[in-house]
Amino acid sequence: MNPIEDYKEQRKARVSAVSAYDNNQPGDPEKAVKLLIRITESIDLLQVMFR
């Protein structure tokens, strides 16, 4: 990597902000996965019903 020196401070701030947020996102990942599965199953059912 060949970073641009003029962006050094902005890059440090961004890396710091992203690092602080990593693995600290709000919400329940298991609940989200269950919801995505229900949505997918519903879409599959609708496709079968309206063929």
Short mmCIF file of N, CA, C and O in Angstrom, two decimals:
data_model
loop_
_atom_site.label_atom_id
_atom_site.label_comp_id
_atom_site.label_asym_id
_atom_site.label_seq_id
_atom_site.Cartn_x
_atom_site.Cartn_y
_atom_site.Cartn_z
N MET A 1 0.85 -1.18 0.00
CA MET A 1 0.00 0.00 0.00
C MET A 1 0.89 1.24 0.00
O MET A 1 1.91 1.28 0.67
N ASN A 2 0.47 2.22 -0.73
CA ASN A 2 1.22 3.45 -0.85
C ASN A 2 0.30 4.63 -0.49
O ASN A 2 -0.18 5.34 -1.36
N PRO A 3 0.03 4.85 0.81
CA PRO A 3 -0.94 5.88 1.20
C PRO A 3 -0.46 7.29 0.86
O PRO A 3 0.72 7.59 0.88
N ILE A 4 -1.43 8.14 0.59
CA ILE A 4 -1.15 9.55 0.31
C ILE A 4 -0.98 10.28 1.64
O ILE A 4 -1.85 10.24 2.50
N GLU A 5 0.13 10.92 1.81
CA GLU A 5 0.49 11.58 3.07
C GLU A 5 -0.55 12.62 3.49
O GLU A 5 -0.84 12.77 4.68
N ASP A 6 -1.12 13.37 2.53
CA ASP A 6 -2.08 14.42 2.86
C ASP A 6 -3.34 13.88 3.56
O ASP A 6 -4.05 14.63 4.22
N TYR A 7 -3.62 12.61 3.39
CA TYR A 7 -4.82 12.02 3.98
C TYR A 7 -4.53 11.23 5.25
O TYR A 7 -5.40 10.54 5.77
N LYS A 8 -3.35 11.36 5.78
CA LYS A 8 -2.93 10.56 6.93
C LYS A 8 -3.87 10.74 8.13
O LYS A 8 -4.31 9.77 8.74
N GLU A 9 -4.18 11.97 8.50
CA GLU A 9 -5.03 12.23 9.67
C GLU A 9 -6.46 11.73 9.46
O GLU A 9 -7.06 11.15 10.35
N GLN A 10 -7.00 11.97 8.26
CA GLN A 10 -8.34 11.49 7.96
C GLN A 10 -8.40 9.97 7.99
O GLN A 10 -9.36 9.38 8.49
N ARG A 11 -7.37 9.34 7.48
CA ARG A 11 -7.30 7.88 7.46
C ARG A 11 -7.25 7.33 8.89
O ARG A 11 -7.94 6.39 9.23
N LYS A 12 -6.43 7.96 9.74
CA LYS A 12 -6.33 7.52 11.14
C LYS A 12 -7.68 7.64 11.84
O LYS A 12 -8.09 6.75 12.58
N ALA A 13 -8.38 8.76 11.61
CA ALA A 13 -9.68 8.97 12.24
C ALA A 13 -10.69 7.93 11.76
O ALA A 13 -11.47 7.39 12.55
N ARG A 14 -10.68 7.65 10.47
CA ARG A 14 -11.62 6.67 9.91
C ARG A 14 -11.33 5.26 10.43
O ARG A 14 -12.26 4.54 10.82
N VAL A 15 -10.08 4.89 10.46
CA VAL A 15 -9.71 3.56 10.97
C VAL A 15 -10.11 3.44 12.44
O VAL A 15 -10.64 2.41 12.87
N SER A 16 -9.91 4.49 13.21
CA SER A 16 -10.28 4.48 14.61
C SER A 16 -11.80 4.32 14.79
O SER A 16 -12.25 3.53 15.61
N ALA A 17 -12.56 5.07 14.01
CA ALA A 17 -14.02 5.00 14.10
C ALA A 17 -14.53 3.62 13.71
O ALA A 17 -15.39 3.05 14.39
N VAL A 18 -14.02 3.07 12.63
CA VAL A 18 -14.45 1.75 12.17
C VAL A 18 -14.05 0.67 13.18
O VAL A 18 -14.83 -0.22 13.49
N SER A 19 -12.86 0.78 13.71
CA SER A 19 -12.40 -0.20 14.69
C SER A 19 -13.26 -0.18 15.95
O SER A 19 -13.53 -1.22 16.55
N ALA A 20 -13.69 1.00 16.37
CA ALA A 20 -14.52 1.11 17.57
C ALA A 20 -15.89 0.50 17.35
O ALA A 20 -16.50 -0.03 18.27
N TYR A 21 -16.40 0.55 16.13
CA TYR A 21 -17.74 0.04 15.82
C TYR A 21 -17.73 -1.45 15.51
O TYR A 21 -18.73 -2.13 15.72
N ASP A 22 -16.61 -1.97 15.07
CA ASP A 22 -16.50 -3.38 14.67
C ASP A 22 -16.88 -4.29 15.82
O ASP A 22 -16.38 -4.15 16.93
N ASN A 23 -17.76 -5.21 15.57
CA ASN A 23 -18.28 -6.18 16.55
C ASN A 23 -19.09 -5.53 17.67
O ASN A 23 -19.33 -6.14 18.69
N ASN A 24 -19.50 -4.30 17.50
CA ASN A 24 -20.33 -3.62 18.50
C ASN A 24 -21.64 -3.11 17.90
O ASN A 24 -22.27 -2.23 18.48
N GLN A 25 -22.03 -3.65 16.76
CA GLN A 25 -23.25 -3.21 16.11
C GLN A 25 -24.45 -3.61 16.96
O GLN A 25 -24.46 -4.67 17.57
N PRO A 26 -25.46 -2.73 17.00
CA PRO A 26 -26.65 -3.06 17.77
C PRO A 26 -27.47 -4.14 17.07
O PRO A 26 -27.36 -4.35 15.87
N GLY A 27 -28.28 -4.81 17.83
CA GLY A 27 -29.18 -5.80 17.24
C GLY A 27 -28.80 -7.22 17.62
O GLY A 27 -27.80 -7.47 18.28
N ASP A 28 -29.63 -8.14 17.20
CA ASP A 28 -29.47 -9.55 17.53
C ASP A 28 -29.25 -10.32 16.23
O ASP A 28 -30.19 -10.51 15.46
N PRO A 29 -28.03 -10.76 15.95
CA PRO A 29 -27.74 -11.44 14.69
C PRO A 29 -28.58 -12.70 14.49
O PRO A 29 -29.00 -12.99 13.37
N GLU A 30 -28.83 -13.45 15.55
CA GLU A 30 -29.65 -14.66 15.41
C GLU A 30 -31.07 -14.32 14.99
O GLU A 30 -31.66 -14.99 14.14
N LYS A 31 -31.62 -13.28 15.57
CA LYS A 31 -32.97 -12.84 15.21
C LYS A 31 -33.00 -12.37 13.75
O LYS A 31 -33.95 -12.67 13.02
N ALA A 32 -31.97 -11.68 13.33
CA ALA A 32 -31.90 -11.21 11.95
C ALA A 32 -31.85 -12.38 10.97
O ALA A 32 -32.54 -12.37 9.94
N VAL A 33 -31.07 -13.40 11.29
CA VAL A 33 -30.97 -14.57 10.41
C VAL A 33 -32.32 -15.28 10.33
O VAL A 33 -32.76 -15.66 9.24
N LYS A 34 -32.98 -15.44 11.46
CA LYS A 34 -34.29 -16.10 11.46
C LYS A 34 -35.29 -15.32 10.60
O LYS A 34 -36.08 -15.90 9.86
N LEU A 35 -35.25 -14.00 10.69
CA LEU A 35 -36.13 -13.17 9.88
C LEU A 35 -35.82 -13.32 8.40
O LEU A 35 -36.74 -13.46 7.57
N LEU A 36 -34.55 -13.33 8.04
CA LEU A 36 -34.18 -13.50 6.64
C LEU A 36 -34.62 -14.86 6.10
O LEU A 36 -35.08 -14.96 4.95
N ILE A 37 -34.54 -15.88 6.92
CA ILE A 37 -35.01 -17.21 6.51
C ILE A 37 -36.52 -17.19 6.29
O ILE A 37 -37.01 -17.70 5.27
N ARG A 38 -37.26 -16.56 7.19
CA ARG A 38 -38.72 -16.47 7.03
C ARG A 38 -39.09 -15.70 5.76
O ARG A 38 -40.01 -16.09 5.04
N ILE A 39 -38.39 -14.62 5.49
CA ILE A 39 -38.66 -13.85 4.27
C ILE A 39 -38.40 -14.70 3.04
O ILE A 39 -39.22 -14.73 2.11
N THR A 40 -37.28 -15.40 3.03
CA THR A 40 -36.92 -16.23 1.89
C THR A 40 -37.95 -17.33 1.68
O THR A 40 -38.37 -17.60 0.55
N GLU A 41 -38.38 -17.97 2.76
CA GLU A 41 -39.39 -19.03 2.66
C GLU A 41 -40.71 -18.47 2.14
O GLU A 41 -41.39 -19.11 1.34
N SER A 42 -41.07 -17.27 2.57
CA SER A 42 -42.31 -16.64 2.10
C SER A 42 -42.23 -16.34 0.62
O SER A 42 -43.20 -16.55 -0.12
N ILE A 43 -41.10 -15.85 0.17
CA ILE A 43 -40.93 -15.56 -1.26
C ILE A 43 -41.02 -16.85 -2.06
O ILE A 43 -41.69 -16.91 -3.10
N ASP A 44 -40.37 -17.91 -1.56
CA ASP A 44 -40.44 -19.21 -2.24
C ASP A 44 -41.88 -19.70 -2.33
O ASP A 44 -42.32 -20.19 -3.37
N LEU A 45 -42.64 -19.56 -1.25
CA LEU A 45 -44.03 -19.99 -1.24
C LEU A 45 -44.85 -19.19 -2.24
O LEU A 45 -45.66 -19.74 -2.99
N LEU A 46 -44.65 -17.89 -2.28
CA LEU A 46 -45.38 -17.05 -3.24
C LEU A 46 -45.06 -17.43 -4.67
O LEU A 46 -45.94 -17.45 -5.53
N GLN A 47 -43.81 -17.75 -4.95
CA GLN A 47 -43.43 -18.15 -6.30
C GLN A 47 -44.14 -19.44 -6.70
O GLN A 47 -44.57 -19.59 -7.83
N VAL A 48 -44.25 -20.38 -5.78
CA VAL A 48 -44.94 -21.64 -6.06
C VAL A 48 -46.43 -21.39 -6.28
O VAL A 48 -47.04 -21.95 -7.19
N MET A 49 -47.02 -20.53 -5.48
CA MET A 49 -48.45 -20.27 -5.55
C MET A 49 -48.84 -19.56 -6.84
O MET A 49 -49.93 -19.78 -7.37
N PHE A 50 -47.99 -18.70 -7.34
CA PHE A 50 -48.36 -17.86 -8.49
C PHE A 50 -47.63 -18.24 -9.77
O PHE A 50 -47.39 -17.40 -10.63
N ARG A 51 -47.33 -19.50 -9.94
CA ARG A 51 -46.71 -19.97 -11.18
C ARG A 51 -47.73 -20.04 -12.27
O ARG A 51 -48.85 -20.27 -12.18
#
